[in-house]
Tab-separated table of C-alpha atoms and ligand atoms in Angstrom:
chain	number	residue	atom	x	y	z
B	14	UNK	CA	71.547	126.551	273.681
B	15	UNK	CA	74.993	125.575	273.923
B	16	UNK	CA	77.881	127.642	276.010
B	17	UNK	CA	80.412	129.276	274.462
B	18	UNK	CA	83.893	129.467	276.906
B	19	UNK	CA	84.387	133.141	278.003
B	20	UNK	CA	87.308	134.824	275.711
B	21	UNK	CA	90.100	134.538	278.577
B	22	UNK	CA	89.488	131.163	278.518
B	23	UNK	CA	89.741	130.787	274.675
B	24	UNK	CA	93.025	130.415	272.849
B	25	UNK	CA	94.418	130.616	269.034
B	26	UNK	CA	97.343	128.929	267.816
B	27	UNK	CA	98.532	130.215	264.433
B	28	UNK	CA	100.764	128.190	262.692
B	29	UNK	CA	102.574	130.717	260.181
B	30	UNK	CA	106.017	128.911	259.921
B	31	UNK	CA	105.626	127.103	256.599
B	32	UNK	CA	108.725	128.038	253.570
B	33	UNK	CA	105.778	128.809	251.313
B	34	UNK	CA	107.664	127.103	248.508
B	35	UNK	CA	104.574	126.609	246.828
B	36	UNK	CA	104.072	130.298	246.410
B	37	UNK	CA	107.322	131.676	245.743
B	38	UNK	CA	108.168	135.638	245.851
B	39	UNK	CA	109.850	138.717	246.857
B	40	UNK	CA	108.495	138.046	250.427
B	41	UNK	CA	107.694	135.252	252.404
B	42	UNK	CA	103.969	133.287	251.512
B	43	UNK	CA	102.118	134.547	255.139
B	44	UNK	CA	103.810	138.759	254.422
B	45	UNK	CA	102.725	138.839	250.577
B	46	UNK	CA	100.040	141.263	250.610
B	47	UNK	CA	96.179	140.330	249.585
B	48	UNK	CA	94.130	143.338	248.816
B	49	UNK	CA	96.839	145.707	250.265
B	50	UNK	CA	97.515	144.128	253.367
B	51	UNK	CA	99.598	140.829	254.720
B	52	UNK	CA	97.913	137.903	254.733
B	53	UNK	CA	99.165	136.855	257.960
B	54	UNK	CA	97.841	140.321	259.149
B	55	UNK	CA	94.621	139.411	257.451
B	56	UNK	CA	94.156	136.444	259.386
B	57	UNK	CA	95.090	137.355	262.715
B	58	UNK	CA	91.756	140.330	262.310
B	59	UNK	CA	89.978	137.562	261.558
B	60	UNK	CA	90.249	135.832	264.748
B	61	UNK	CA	90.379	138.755	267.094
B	62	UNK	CA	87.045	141.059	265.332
B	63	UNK	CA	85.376	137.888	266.722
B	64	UNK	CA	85.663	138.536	270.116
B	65	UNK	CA	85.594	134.887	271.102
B	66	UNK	CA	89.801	134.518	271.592
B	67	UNK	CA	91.408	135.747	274.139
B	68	UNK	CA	95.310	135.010	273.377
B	69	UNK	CA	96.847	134.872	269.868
B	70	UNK	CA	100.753	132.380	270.065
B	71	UNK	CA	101.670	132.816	266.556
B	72	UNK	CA	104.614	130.678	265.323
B	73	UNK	CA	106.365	132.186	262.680
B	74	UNK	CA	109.927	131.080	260.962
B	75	UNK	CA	112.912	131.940	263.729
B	76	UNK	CA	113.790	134.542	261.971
B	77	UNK	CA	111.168	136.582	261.830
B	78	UNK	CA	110.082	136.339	265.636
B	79	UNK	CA	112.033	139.360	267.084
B	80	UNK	CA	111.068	141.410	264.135
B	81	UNK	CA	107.314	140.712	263.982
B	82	UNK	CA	104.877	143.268	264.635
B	83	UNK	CA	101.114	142.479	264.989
B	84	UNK	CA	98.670	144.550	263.071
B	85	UNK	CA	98.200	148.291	264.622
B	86	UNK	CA	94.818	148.207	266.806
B	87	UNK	CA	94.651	144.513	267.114
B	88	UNK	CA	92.382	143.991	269.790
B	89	UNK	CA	94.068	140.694	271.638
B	90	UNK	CA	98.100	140.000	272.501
B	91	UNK	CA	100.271	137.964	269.504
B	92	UNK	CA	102.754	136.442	271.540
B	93	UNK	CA	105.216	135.412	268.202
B	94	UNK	CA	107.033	132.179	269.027
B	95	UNK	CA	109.498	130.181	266.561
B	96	UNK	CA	107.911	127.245	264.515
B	97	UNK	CA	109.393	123.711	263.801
B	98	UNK	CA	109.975	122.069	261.040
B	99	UNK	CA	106.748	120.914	260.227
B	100	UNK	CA	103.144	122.521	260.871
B	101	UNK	CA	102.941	120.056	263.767
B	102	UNK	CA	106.006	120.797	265.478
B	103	UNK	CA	104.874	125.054	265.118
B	104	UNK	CA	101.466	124.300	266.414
B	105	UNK	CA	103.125	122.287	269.742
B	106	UNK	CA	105.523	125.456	270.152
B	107	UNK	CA	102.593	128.002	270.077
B	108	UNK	CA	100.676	126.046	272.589
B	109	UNK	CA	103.135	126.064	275.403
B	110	UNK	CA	103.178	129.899	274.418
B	111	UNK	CA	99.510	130.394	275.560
B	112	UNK	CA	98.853	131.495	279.137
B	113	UNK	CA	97.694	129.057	281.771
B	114	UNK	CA	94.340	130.275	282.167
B	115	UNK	CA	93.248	129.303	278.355
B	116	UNK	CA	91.454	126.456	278.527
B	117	UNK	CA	90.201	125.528	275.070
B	118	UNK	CA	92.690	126.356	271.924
B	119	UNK	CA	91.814	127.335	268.424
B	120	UNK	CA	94.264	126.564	265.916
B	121	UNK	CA	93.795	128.454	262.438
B	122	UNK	CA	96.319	128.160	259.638
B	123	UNK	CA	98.131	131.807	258.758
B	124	UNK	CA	97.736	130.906	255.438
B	125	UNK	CA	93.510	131.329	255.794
B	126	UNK	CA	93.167	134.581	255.426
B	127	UNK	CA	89.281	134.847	254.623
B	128	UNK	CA	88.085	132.932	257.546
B	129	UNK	CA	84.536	134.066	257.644
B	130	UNK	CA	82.622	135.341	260.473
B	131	UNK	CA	80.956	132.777	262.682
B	132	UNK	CA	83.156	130.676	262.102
B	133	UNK	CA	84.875	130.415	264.959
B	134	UNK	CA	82.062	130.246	267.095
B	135	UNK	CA	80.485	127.314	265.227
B	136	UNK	CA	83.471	125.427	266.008
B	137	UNK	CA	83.981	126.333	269.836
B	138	UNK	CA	80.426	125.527	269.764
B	139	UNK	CA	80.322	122.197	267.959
B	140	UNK	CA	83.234	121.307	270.273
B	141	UNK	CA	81.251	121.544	273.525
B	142	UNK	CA	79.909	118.003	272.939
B	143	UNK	CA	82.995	116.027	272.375
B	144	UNK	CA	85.863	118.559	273.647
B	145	UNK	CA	86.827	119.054	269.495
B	146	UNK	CA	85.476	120.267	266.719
B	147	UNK	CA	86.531	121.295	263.383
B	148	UNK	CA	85.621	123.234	260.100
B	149	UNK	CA	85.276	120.700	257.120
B	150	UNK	CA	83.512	120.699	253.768
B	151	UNK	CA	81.624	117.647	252.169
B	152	UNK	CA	83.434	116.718	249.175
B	153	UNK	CA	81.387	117.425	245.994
B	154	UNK	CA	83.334	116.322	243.391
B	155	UNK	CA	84.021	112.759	242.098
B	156	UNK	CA	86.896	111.354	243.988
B	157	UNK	CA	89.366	109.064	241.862
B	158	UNK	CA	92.682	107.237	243.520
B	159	UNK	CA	95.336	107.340	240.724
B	160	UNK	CA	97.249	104.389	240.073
B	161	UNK	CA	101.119	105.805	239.755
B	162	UNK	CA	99.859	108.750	239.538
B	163	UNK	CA	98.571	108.794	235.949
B	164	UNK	CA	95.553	107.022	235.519
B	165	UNK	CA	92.364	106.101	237.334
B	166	UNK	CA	92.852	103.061	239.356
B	167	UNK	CA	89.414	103.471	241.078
B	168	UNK	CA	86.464	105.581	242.238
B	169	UNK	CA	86.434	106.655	245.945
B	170	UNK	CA	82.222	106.978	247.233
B	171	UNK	CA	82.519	110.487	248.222
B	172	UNK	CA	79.295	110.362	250.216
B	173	UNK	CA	81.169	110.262	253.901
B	174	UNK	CA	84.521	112.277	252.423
B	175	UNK	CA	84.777	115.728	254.140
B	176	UNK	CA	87.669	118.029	253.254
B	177	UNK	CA	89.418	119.548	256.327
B	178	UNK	CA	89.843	123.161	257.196
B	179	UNK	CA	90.771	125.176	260.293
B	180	UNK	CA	89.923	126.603	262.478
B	181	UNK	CA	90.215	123.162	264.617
B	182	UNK	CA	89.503	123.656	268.235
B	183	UNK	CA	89.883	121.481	271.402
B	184	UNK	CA	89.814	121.294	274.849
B	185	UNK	CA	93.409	122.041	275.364
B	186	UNK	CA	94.417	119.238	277.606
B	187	UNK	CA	92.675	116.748	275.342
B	188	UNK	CA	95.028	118.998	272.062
B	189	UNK	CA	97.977	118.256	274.910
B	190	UNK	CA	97.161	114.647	275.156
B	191	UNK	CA	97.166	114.028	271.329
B	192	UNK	CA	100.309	115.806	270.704
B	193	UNK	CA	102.098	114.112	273.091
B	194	UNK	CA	100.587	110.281	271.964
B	195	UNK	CA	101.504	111.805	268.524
B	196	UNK	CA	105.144	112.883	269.693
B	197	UNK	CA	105.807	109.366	271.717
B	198	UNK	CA	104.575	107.208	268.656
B	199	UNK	CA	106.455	109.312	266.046
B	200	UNK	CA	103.146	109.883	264.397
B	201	UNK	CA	102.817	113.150	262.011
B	202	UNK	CA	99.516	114.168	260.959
B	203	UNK	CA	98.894	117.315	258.579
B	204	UNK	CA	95.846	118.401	260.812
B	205	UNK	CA	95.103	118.190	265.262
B	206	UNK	CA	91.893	116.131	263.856
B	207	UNK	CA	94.255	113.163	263.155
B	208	UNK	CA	95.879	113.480	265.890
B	209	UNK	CA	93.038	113.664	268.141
B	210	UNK	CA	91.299	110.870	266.525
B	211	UNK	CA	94.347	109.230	266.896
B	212	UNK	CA	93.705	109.637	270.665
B	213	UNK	CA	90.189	108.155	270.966
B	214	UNK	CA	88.550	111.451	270.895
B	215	UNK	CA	85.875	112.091	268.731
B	216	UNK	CA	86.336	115.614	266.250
B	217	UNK	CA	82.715	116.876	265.309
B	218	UNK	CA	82.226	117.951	262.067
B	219	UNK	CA	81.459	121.499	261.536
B	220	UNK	CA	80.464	122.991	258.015
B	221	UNK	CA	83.000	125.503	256.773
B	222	UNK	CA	83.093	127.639	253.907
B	223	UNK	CA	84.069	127.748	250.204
B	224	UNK	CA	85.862	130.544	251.240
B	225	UNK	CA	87.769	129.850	253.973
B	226	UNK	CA	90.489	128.299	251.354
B	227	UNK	CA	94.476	127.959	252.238
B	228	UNK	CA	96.875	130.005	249.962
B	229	UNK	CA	98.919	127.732	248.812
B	230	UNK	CA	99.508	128.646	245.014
B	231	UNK	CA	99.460	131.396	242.761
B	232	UNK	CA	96.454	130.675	241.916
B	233	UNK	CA	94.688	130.458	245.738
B	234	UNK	CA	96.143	134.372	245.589
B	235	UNK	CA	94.678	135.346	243.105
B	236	UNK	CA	91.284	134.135	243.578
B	237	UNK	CA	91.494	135.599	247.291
B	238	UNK	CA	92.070	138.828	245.262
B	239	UNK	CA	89.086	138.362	243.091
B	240	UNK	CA	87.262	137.393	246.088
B	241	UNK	CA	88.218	140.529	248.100
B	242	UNK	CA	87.649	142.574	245.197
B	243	UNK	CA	83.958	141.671	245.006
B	244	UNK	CA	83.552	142.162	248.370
B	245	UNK	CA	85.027	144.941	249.089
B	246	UNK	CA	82.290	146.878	246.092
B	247	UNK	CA	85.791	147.176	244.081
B	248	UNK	CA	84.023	146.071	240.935
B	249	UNK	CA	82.899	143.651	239.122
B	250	UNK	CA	86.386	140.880	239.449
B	251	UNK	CA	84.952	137.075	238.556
B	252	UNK	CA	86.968	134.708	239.449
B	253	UNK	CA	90.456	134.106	237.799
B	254	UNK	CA	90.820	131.192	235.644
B	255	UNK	CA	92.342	128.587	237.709
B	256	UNK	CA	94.365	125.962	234.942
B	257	UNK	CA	93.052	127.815	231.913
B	258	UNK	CA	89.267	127.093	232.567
B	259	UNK	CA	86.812	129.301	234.352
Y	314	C5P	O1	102.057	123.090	254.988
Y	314	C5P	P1	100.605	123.423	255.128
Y	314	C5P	O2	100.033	123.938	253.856
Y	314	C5P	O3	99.751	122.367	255.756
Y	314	C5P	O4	100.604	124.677	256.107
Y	314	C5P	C1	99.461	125.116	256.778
Y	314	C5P	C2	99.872	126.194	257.752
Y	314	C5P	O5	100.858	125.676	258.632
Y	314	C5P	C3	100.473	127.427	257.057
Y	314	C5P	O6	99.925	128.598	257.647
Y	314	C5P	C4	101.966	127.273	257.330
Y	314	C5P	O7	102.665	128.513	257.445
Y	314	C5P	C5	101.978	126.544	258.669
Y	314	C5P	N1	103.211	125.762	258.891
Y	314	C5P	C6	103.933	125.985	260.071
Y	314	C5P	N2	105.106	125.289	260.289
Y	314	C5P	C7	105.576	124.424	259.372
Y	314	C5P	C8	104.836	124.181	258.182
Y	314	C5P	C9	103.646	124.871	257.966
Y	314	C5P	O8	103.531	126.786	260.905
Y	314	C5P	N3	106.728	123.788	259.608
């Protein structure tokens, strides 16, 4: 059976400083509320009703890091830090917010609210072989690269194409190692898999969930409302149209 790294060892970095253009409303993307309550609040239950993290360094946009208040009763600490300007940048400040003692870090977006339980441990345990380890879907769809955006220029063989998710966990000197290979080669990557791989390491790949989708539209929103509201015994809510079609 593999080991799991005791909780004071573990810690999460939530990256939470995006504009949330994509999403736009009365509120910033990671405060709108899903089912009643913030989304960033959401996810940061998430990863402390696990038990397996220790620490939460959650980067946020400057502004809001003096005024942010974790969720009442959250089991583990939130130290809020200030992001940069891209997801990157945020996930390097929250790490050198995390106390010395954590040894392996879990980075989950802010914007995942519905991370499912288990989760987490499937990656900290997937990442015991290599030092990383990360939540990715097979891709079941046809894959097409579009030639100027337009048309089909070809057909990509989807049968080694996973999709990437978070939580993404590593050993956090190997996470320290990439992002500072990354940093001295000007290399950005939109996930620490890249980065890592990037670094010789190798990122097992763990299976994540359906569910476990980033809120990046209108659309993501409302289908983590339908989703909650099914859940939750609030009726009978299919899923939204997404695009007109069911
Ligand atoms: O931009 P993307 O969709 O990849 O964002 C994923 C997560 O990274 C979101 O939770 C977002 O708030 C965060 N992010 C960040 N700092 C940025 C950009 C994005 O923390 N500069």
């Amino acid at each position: 059976m593999t080991s799991i790294p005791p909780t004071e060892k573990v810690g999460a970095v939530v990256p939470a400083a995006g504009g949330g253009e994509r999403l736009p409303g009365p509120v910033a993307k990671q405060f709108r509320e899903l089912g009643g309550t913030p989304i960033l609040h959401r996810t940061l239950w998430c990863l402390a009703e696990e038990g397996r993290v220790g620490f939460i360094a959650l980067a946020l946009p400057a502004a809001e890091v003096a005024s942010f208040e974790p969720p009442a009763g959250l089991p583990v600490p939130v130290r809020p830090v200030a992001g940069g300007t891209e997801r990157q940048y945020s996930v390097v400040n929250g790490l050198s917010a995390l106390p010395p003692e954590v040894e392996w870090v879990i980075v989950h977006d802010g914007a995942r609210p519905l991370l499912p339980p288990g989760l987490v441990e499937a990656c900290l345990a997937g990442a015991q072989e290599t030092g990383a380890a990360i939540a990715a879907l097979p891709v079941s769809d046809t894959v097409k690269r579009a030639n100027e955006g337009e048309f089909a220029e070809a057909t990509v063989p989807r049968g080694d194409l996973w999709l990437a998710q978070t939580p993404q966990v590593a050993r956090r000197e190997l996470l320290e190692r990439a992002l500072a290979l990354a940093a001295a080669e000007g290399f950005e990557g939109t996930d620490e898999a890249v980065l890592l791989e990037a670094a010789g390491i190798r990122v097992k790949l763990v299976p994540g969930s359906k569910f476990n989708f980033k809120i990046t539209t209108p659309e993501d929103l409302a289908m983590a409302e339908a989703y909650l509201a099914r859940a939750q015994g609030g009726g009978t809510a299919a899923p939204p149209p997404v695009g007109g079609v069911l």
